[in-house]
Amino acid sequence: MKKNLVLSPLIIKGKHSLPVIQGGMGVRISTWQCARAVALTGGIGILSGTAIHIIIARLLQLGDPGGHLKRAFDAFPFQETAKKMYKKYFISQGKREDEKFRDPEMFSLSPSRELIELTVLANFAEVFLAKEGHDGIIGINYMEKIQMPHIYSFFGAMLAGVDIVTAGAGIPIQFPSILEDLAEGKAVEYRIDVTGAAPREFSMQFDPKDFFSPHAIPKLSKPDFFPIISSTVLAKTLAKKLLGKIKGFVIEKSLAGGHNAPPRDKKSFNERGEPIYGPKDEVDLSVIKTLGIPYILAGGYSNPEKANQAFRDGAVAIQAGTIFQYSEDSGLDPRLRSIAKSMAFQGKLDVLTSGVSPTGYPFKIALIPGTLSDPAVYVNRPRICDLGFLREPYKKEDGSVGYRCSAEPINAYVKKGGKEEDCQDKVCLCTCLMANASLSQRRAEGYIEPPLVTSGDDTSFIHSLMSGPDDSYNVEDAIMFILGKIN
Ligand SMILES: Cc1cc2nc3c(=O)[nH]c(=O)nc-3n(C[C@H](O)[C@H](O)[C@H](O)COP(=O)(O)O)c2cc1C
């Protein structure tokens, strides 16, 4: 094995980048507007592909503010699909405030043709808008664990020329060959984890030519692939199994916002119920260096001292999330952003590494009154599962596949073979993350789905970027600060 290689600077598809990546932030936090602003500043902007078809369906029902989706749909190579979806979801004056959003069907192992087309179109639209009018670098992030939309999502993002795909929350070992096959015009298959089934028993297939006119499918280019990892062992496994197919690792530490990798010791918790990370959870950079794959460090790197330390430790770039989420350019609901950054400025933003996520991974939550982190709001929320992104497919006795989520109504979950104790404290991330992005669902009797903000632990950058609790900053300010160009 090669030892301590000198690693090359970050060049994606022949384009040089500043060593700052704005990490993918779902749901709709790293919007096309945010990622585009990062790319225009010279960094790398990563979109969130999570639930993007639902977001687009809801934005159309709000009247397509700014007409951006219309512009993107007009650029879609398959106009029949674009027109059909626009007609189905667009409401010219926007839906009435007291009306419910009409959502597409939930994903399953056999999605309808319409859901597949919408997923392709939505991923295309988000990437198209982020890349429009410049030559900067745009990527898209997917959570591996949300497996059922992947093959359609990749195709849509590639149709719009996405430069990079990043993926964590699971082991994205199937990604590179699928991206490659799609670029070569081949049909693809994704193996789906189904609880109670044999490892390769279930899969989903997709041949774009069955859905879209083969003559209208352009030549696609394979995006560069960056798995997100938090363990040395996983880095070594991926480097071996995906030889030559990884452009770089994103090594994410447990300070990062969103989901975190669980610690090795899954049984110990501190007095706040948070998992305890120890030295064994640290990725060993001396081992990573021997793999000959460039790496990016993420999780608490949003200041010039930490970023410089990362570069000295051999990172080609740092990836940041929280600093971009609180910037004016993110998709976080402006009211929530204003509360969160003002609390952070006053040193009052408490971030807890919680067990609320149905994925089973630790999930960082900001303790903000009036959101689902507030026990009074949590107990009053009726459990409903109607977006279903985190549903776990399981094999039923008759051999067919059922779907369950530990945040759905408890008796429904238990009837499907789930354990009651797994439902404890679980939050429906699908609905609250939509609310974070100003797309709350309305329920009967005027109940509005509440938000739940996720945030990294380190918000110390706030004092360098804001002069008071009501001040604000943009993506460019954030990048310049990280690179030590302002203080
Ligand atoms: C609001 C928010 C949402 C996030 N969502 C995702 C996600 O969907 N997928 C992902 O791979 N990482 C996600 N992350 C992690 C970021 O991409 C990034 O790696 C991390 O925020 C870096 O650490 P920092 O928050 O200390 O800057 C999220 C982070 C935040 C703050």
CSV table of C-alpha atoms in Angstrom, one decimal, residues 62-221:
chain,number,residue,atom,x,y,z
A,62,LEU,CA,-47.7,27.8,-3.7
A,63,GLY,CA,-47.8,29.3,-7.2
A,64,ASP,CA,-44.2,28.6,-8.1
A,65,PRO,CA,-42.8,31.8,-6.5
A,66,GLY,CA,-40.5,33.6,-8.9
A,67,GLY,CA,-41.5,31.3,-11.7
A,68,HIS,CA,-38.2,29.4,-11.3
A,69,LEU,CA,-39.7,25.9,-11.6
A,70,LYS,CA,-41.4,26.9,-14.8
A,71,ARG,CA,-38.0,27.9,-16.2
A,72,ALA,CA,-36.5,24.7,-15.1
A,73,PHE,CA,-39.4,22.6,-16.4
A,74,ASP,CA,-39.1,24.4,-19.8
A,75,ALA,CA,-35.5,23.2,-20.0
A,76,PHE,CA,-36.4,19.5,-19.2
A,77,PRO,CA,-35.6,17.4,-22.2
A,78,PHE,CA,-39.0,15.5,-21.9
A,79,GLN,CA,-41.6,18.2,-22.3
A,80,GLU,CA,-44.6,15.9,-22.1
A,81,THR,CA,-43.6,14.9,-18.6
A,82,ALA,CA,-42.8,18.5,-17.5
A,83,LYS,CA,-46.1,19.8,-18.8
A,84,LYS,CA,-48.1,17.0,-17.2
A,85,MET,CA,-46.5,17.6,-13.7
A,86,TYR,CA,-46.8,21.4,-13.9
A,87,LYS,CA,-50.5,21.0,-14.8
A,88,LYS,CA,-51.0,18.5,-12.0
A,89,TYR,CA,-49.5,20.6,-9.1
A,90,PHE,CA,-49.4,24.2,-10.2
A,91,ILE,CA,-51.9,26.6,-8.6
A,92,SER,CA,-51.5,30.0,-10.2
A,93,GLN,CA,-52.5,32.1,-7.1
A,94,GLY,CA,-51.1,29.6,-4.7
A,95,LYS,CA,-53.3,27.3,-2.6
A,96,ARG,CA,-55.5,28.8,0.1
A,97,GLU,CA,-53.6,29.2,3.4
A,98,ASP,CA,-56.0,26.9,5.1
A,99,GLU,CA,-55.8,24.2,2.4
A,100,LYS,CA,-53.7,21.0,2.7
A,101,PHE,CA,-50.8,20.4,0.3
A,102,ARG,CA,-51.6,17.5,-2.1
A,103,ASP,CA,-48.6,15.2,-2.0
A,104,PRO,CA,-47.4,12.6,-4.4
A,105,GLU,CA,-47.9,8.9,-3.3
A,106,MET,CA,-45.4,7.5,-0.8
A,107,PHE,CA,-42.4,5.7,-2.3
A,108,SER,CA,-42.5,1.9,-2.3
A,109,LEU,CA,-40.6,-0.8,-4.1
A,110,SER,CA,-43.0,-0.5,-7.0
A,111,PRO,CA,-43.6,3.3,-7.5
A,112,SER,CA,-46.0,4.4,-10.2
A,113,ARG,CA,-44.8,5.7,-13.5
A,114,GLU,CA,-45.9,9.2,-12.5
A,115,LEU,CA,-43.9,9.1,-9.2
A,116,ILE,CA,-40.8,8.0,-11.2
A,117,GLU,CA,-41.2,10.8,-13.7
A,118,LEU,CA,-41.8,13.4,-11.0
A,119,THR,CA,-38.7,12.3,-9.1
A,120,VAL,CA,-36.5,12.5,-12.3
A,121,LEU,CA,-38.0,15.9,-13.1
A,122,ALA,CA,-37.6,17.3,-9.6
A,123,ASN,CA,-33.9,16.3,-9.3
A,124,PHE,CA,-33.3,17.8,-12.7
A,125,ALA,CA,-35.0,21.1,-11.8
A,126,GLU,CA,-33.1,21.6,-8.6
A,127,VAL,CA,-29.7,20.9,-10.3
A,128,PHE,CA,-30.7,23.0,-13.3
A,129,LEU,CA,-31.5,26.0,-11.2
A,130,ALA,CA,-28.3,25.7,-9.1
A,131,LYS,CA,-26.1,25.5,-12.2
A,132,GLU,CA,-27.9,28.1,-14.3
A,133,GLY,CA,-25.8,30.9,-15.7
A,134,HIS,CA,-22.4,30.0,-14.3
A,135,ASP,CA,-19.6,27.4,-14.6
A,136,GLY,CA,-19.1,26.8,-10.8
A,137,ILE,CA,-19.3,23.4,-9.2
A,138,ILE,CA,-22.6,21.9,-8.0
A,139,GLY,CA,-23.2,18.6,-6.3
A,140,ILE,CA,-26.2,16.8,-4.8
A,141,ASN,CA,-26.4,14.8,-1.6
A,142,TYR,CA,-28.5,11.7,-0.9
A,143,MET,CA,-29.0,9.7,2.3
A,144,GLU,CA,-28.1,6.2,1.4
A,145,LYS,CA,-30.7,4.9,3.8
A,146,ILE,CA,-33.5,6.5,1.8
A,147,GLN,CA,-33.0,3.9,-1.0
A,148,MET,CA,-36.2,3.7,-3.0
A,149,PRO,CA,-35.9,7.0,-5.0
A,150,HIS,CA,-32.1,6.7,-5.7
A,151,ILE,CA,-32.0,5.3,-9.2
A,152,TYR,CA,-34.6,7.9,-10.5
A,153,SER,CA,-33.0,10.8,-8.6
A,154,PHE,CA,-29.5,10.1,-10.0
A,155,PHE,CA,-30.8,10.1,-13.6
A,156,GLY,CA,-32.6,13.4,-13.0
A,157,ALA,CA,-29.6,15.1,-11.5
A,158,MET,CA,-27.3,13.8,-14.2
A,159,LEU,CA,-29.7,15.1,-16.9
A,160,ALA,CA,-29.0,18.5,-15.5
A,161,GLY,CA,-25.2,17.9,-15.5
A,162,VAL,CA,-24.6,17.5,-11.7
A,163,ASP,CA,-20.8,17.6,-11.0
A,164,ILE,CA,-20.7,15.7,-7.7
A,165,VAL,CA,-22.8,13.2,-5.7
A,166,THR,CA,-22.1,12.9,-2.0
A,167,ALA,CA,-23.8,10.3,0.2
A,168,GLY,CA,-23.8,9.3,3.8
A,169,ALA,CA,-26.3,7.9,6.3
A,170,GLY,CA,-25.6,4.3,5.2
A,171,ILE,CA,-23.0,2.6,3.1
A,172,PRO,CA,-23.3,3.9,-0.4
A,173,ILE,CA,-21.4,1.1,-2.0
A,174,GLN,CA,-23.8,0.7,-4.9
A,175,PHE,CA,-23.6,4.4,-6.0
A,176,PRO,CA,-20.6,4.5,-8.3
A,177,SER,CA,-21.5,1.7,-10.6
A,178,ILE,CA,-25.0,3.0,-11.0
A,179,LEU,CA,-23.8,6.5,-11.8
A,180,GLU,CA,-21.4,4.9,-14.3
A,181,ASP,CA,-24.1,2.7,-15.9
A,182,LEU,CA,-26.5,5.6,-16.2
A,183,ALA,CA,-23.7,7.6,-17.9
A,184,GLU,CA,-23.3,4.8,-20.4
A,185,GLY,CA,-27.0,4.7,-21.1
A,186,LYS,CA,-27.6,1.3,-19.4
A,187,ALA,CA,-30.5,0.1,-17.3
A,188,VAL,CA,-29.7,0.1,-13.5
A,189,GLU,CA,-30.7,-1.8,-10.4
A,190,TYR,CA,-30.5,-0.9,-6.7
A,191,ARG,CA,-30.6,-3.6,-4.1
A,192,ILE,CA,-33.0,-2.6,-1.3
A,193,ASP,CA,-32.6,-3.6,2.4
A,194,VAL,CA,-35.8,-5.3,3.5
A,195,THR,CA,-35.9,-6.3,7.1
A,196,GLY,CA,-36.4,-10.1,7.4
A,197,ALA,CA,-35.4,-10.8,3.8
A,198,ALA,CA,-32.1,-12.2,2.4
A,199,PRO,CA,-29.6,-9.5,1.4
A,200,ARG,CA,-30.1,-9.6,-2.3
A,201,GLU,CA,-33.8,-10.6,-2.3
A,202,PHE,CA,-35.3,-7.3,-3.3
A,203,SER,CA,-34.1,-4.7,-5.8
A,204,MET,CA,-35.5,-1.9,-7.9
A,205,GLN,CA,-34.8,-1.6,-11.6
A,206,PHE,CA,-34.8,1.4,-13.9
A,207,ASP,CA,-34.2,1.7,-17.6
A,208,PRO,CA,-34.7,5.4,-18.6
A,209,LYS,CA,-35.6,4.3,-22.1
A,210,ASP,CA,-38.8,2.7,-20.8
A,211,PHE,CA,-39.9,6.1,-19.5
A,212,PHE,CA,-38.4,8.7,-21.8
A,213,SER,CA,-37.9,8.8,-25.6
A,214,PRO,CA,-34.5,7.3,-26.2
A,215,HIS,CA,-33.8,9.9,-28.9
A,216,ALA,CA,-34.3,12.7,-26.5
A,217,ILE,CA,-32.0,11.3,-23.8
A,218,PRO,CA,-28.8,13.3,-24.0
A,219,LYS,CA,-25.3,11.9,-23.4
A,220,LEU,CA,-24.7,12.0,-19.7
A,221,SER,CA,-21.5,12.6,-17.8
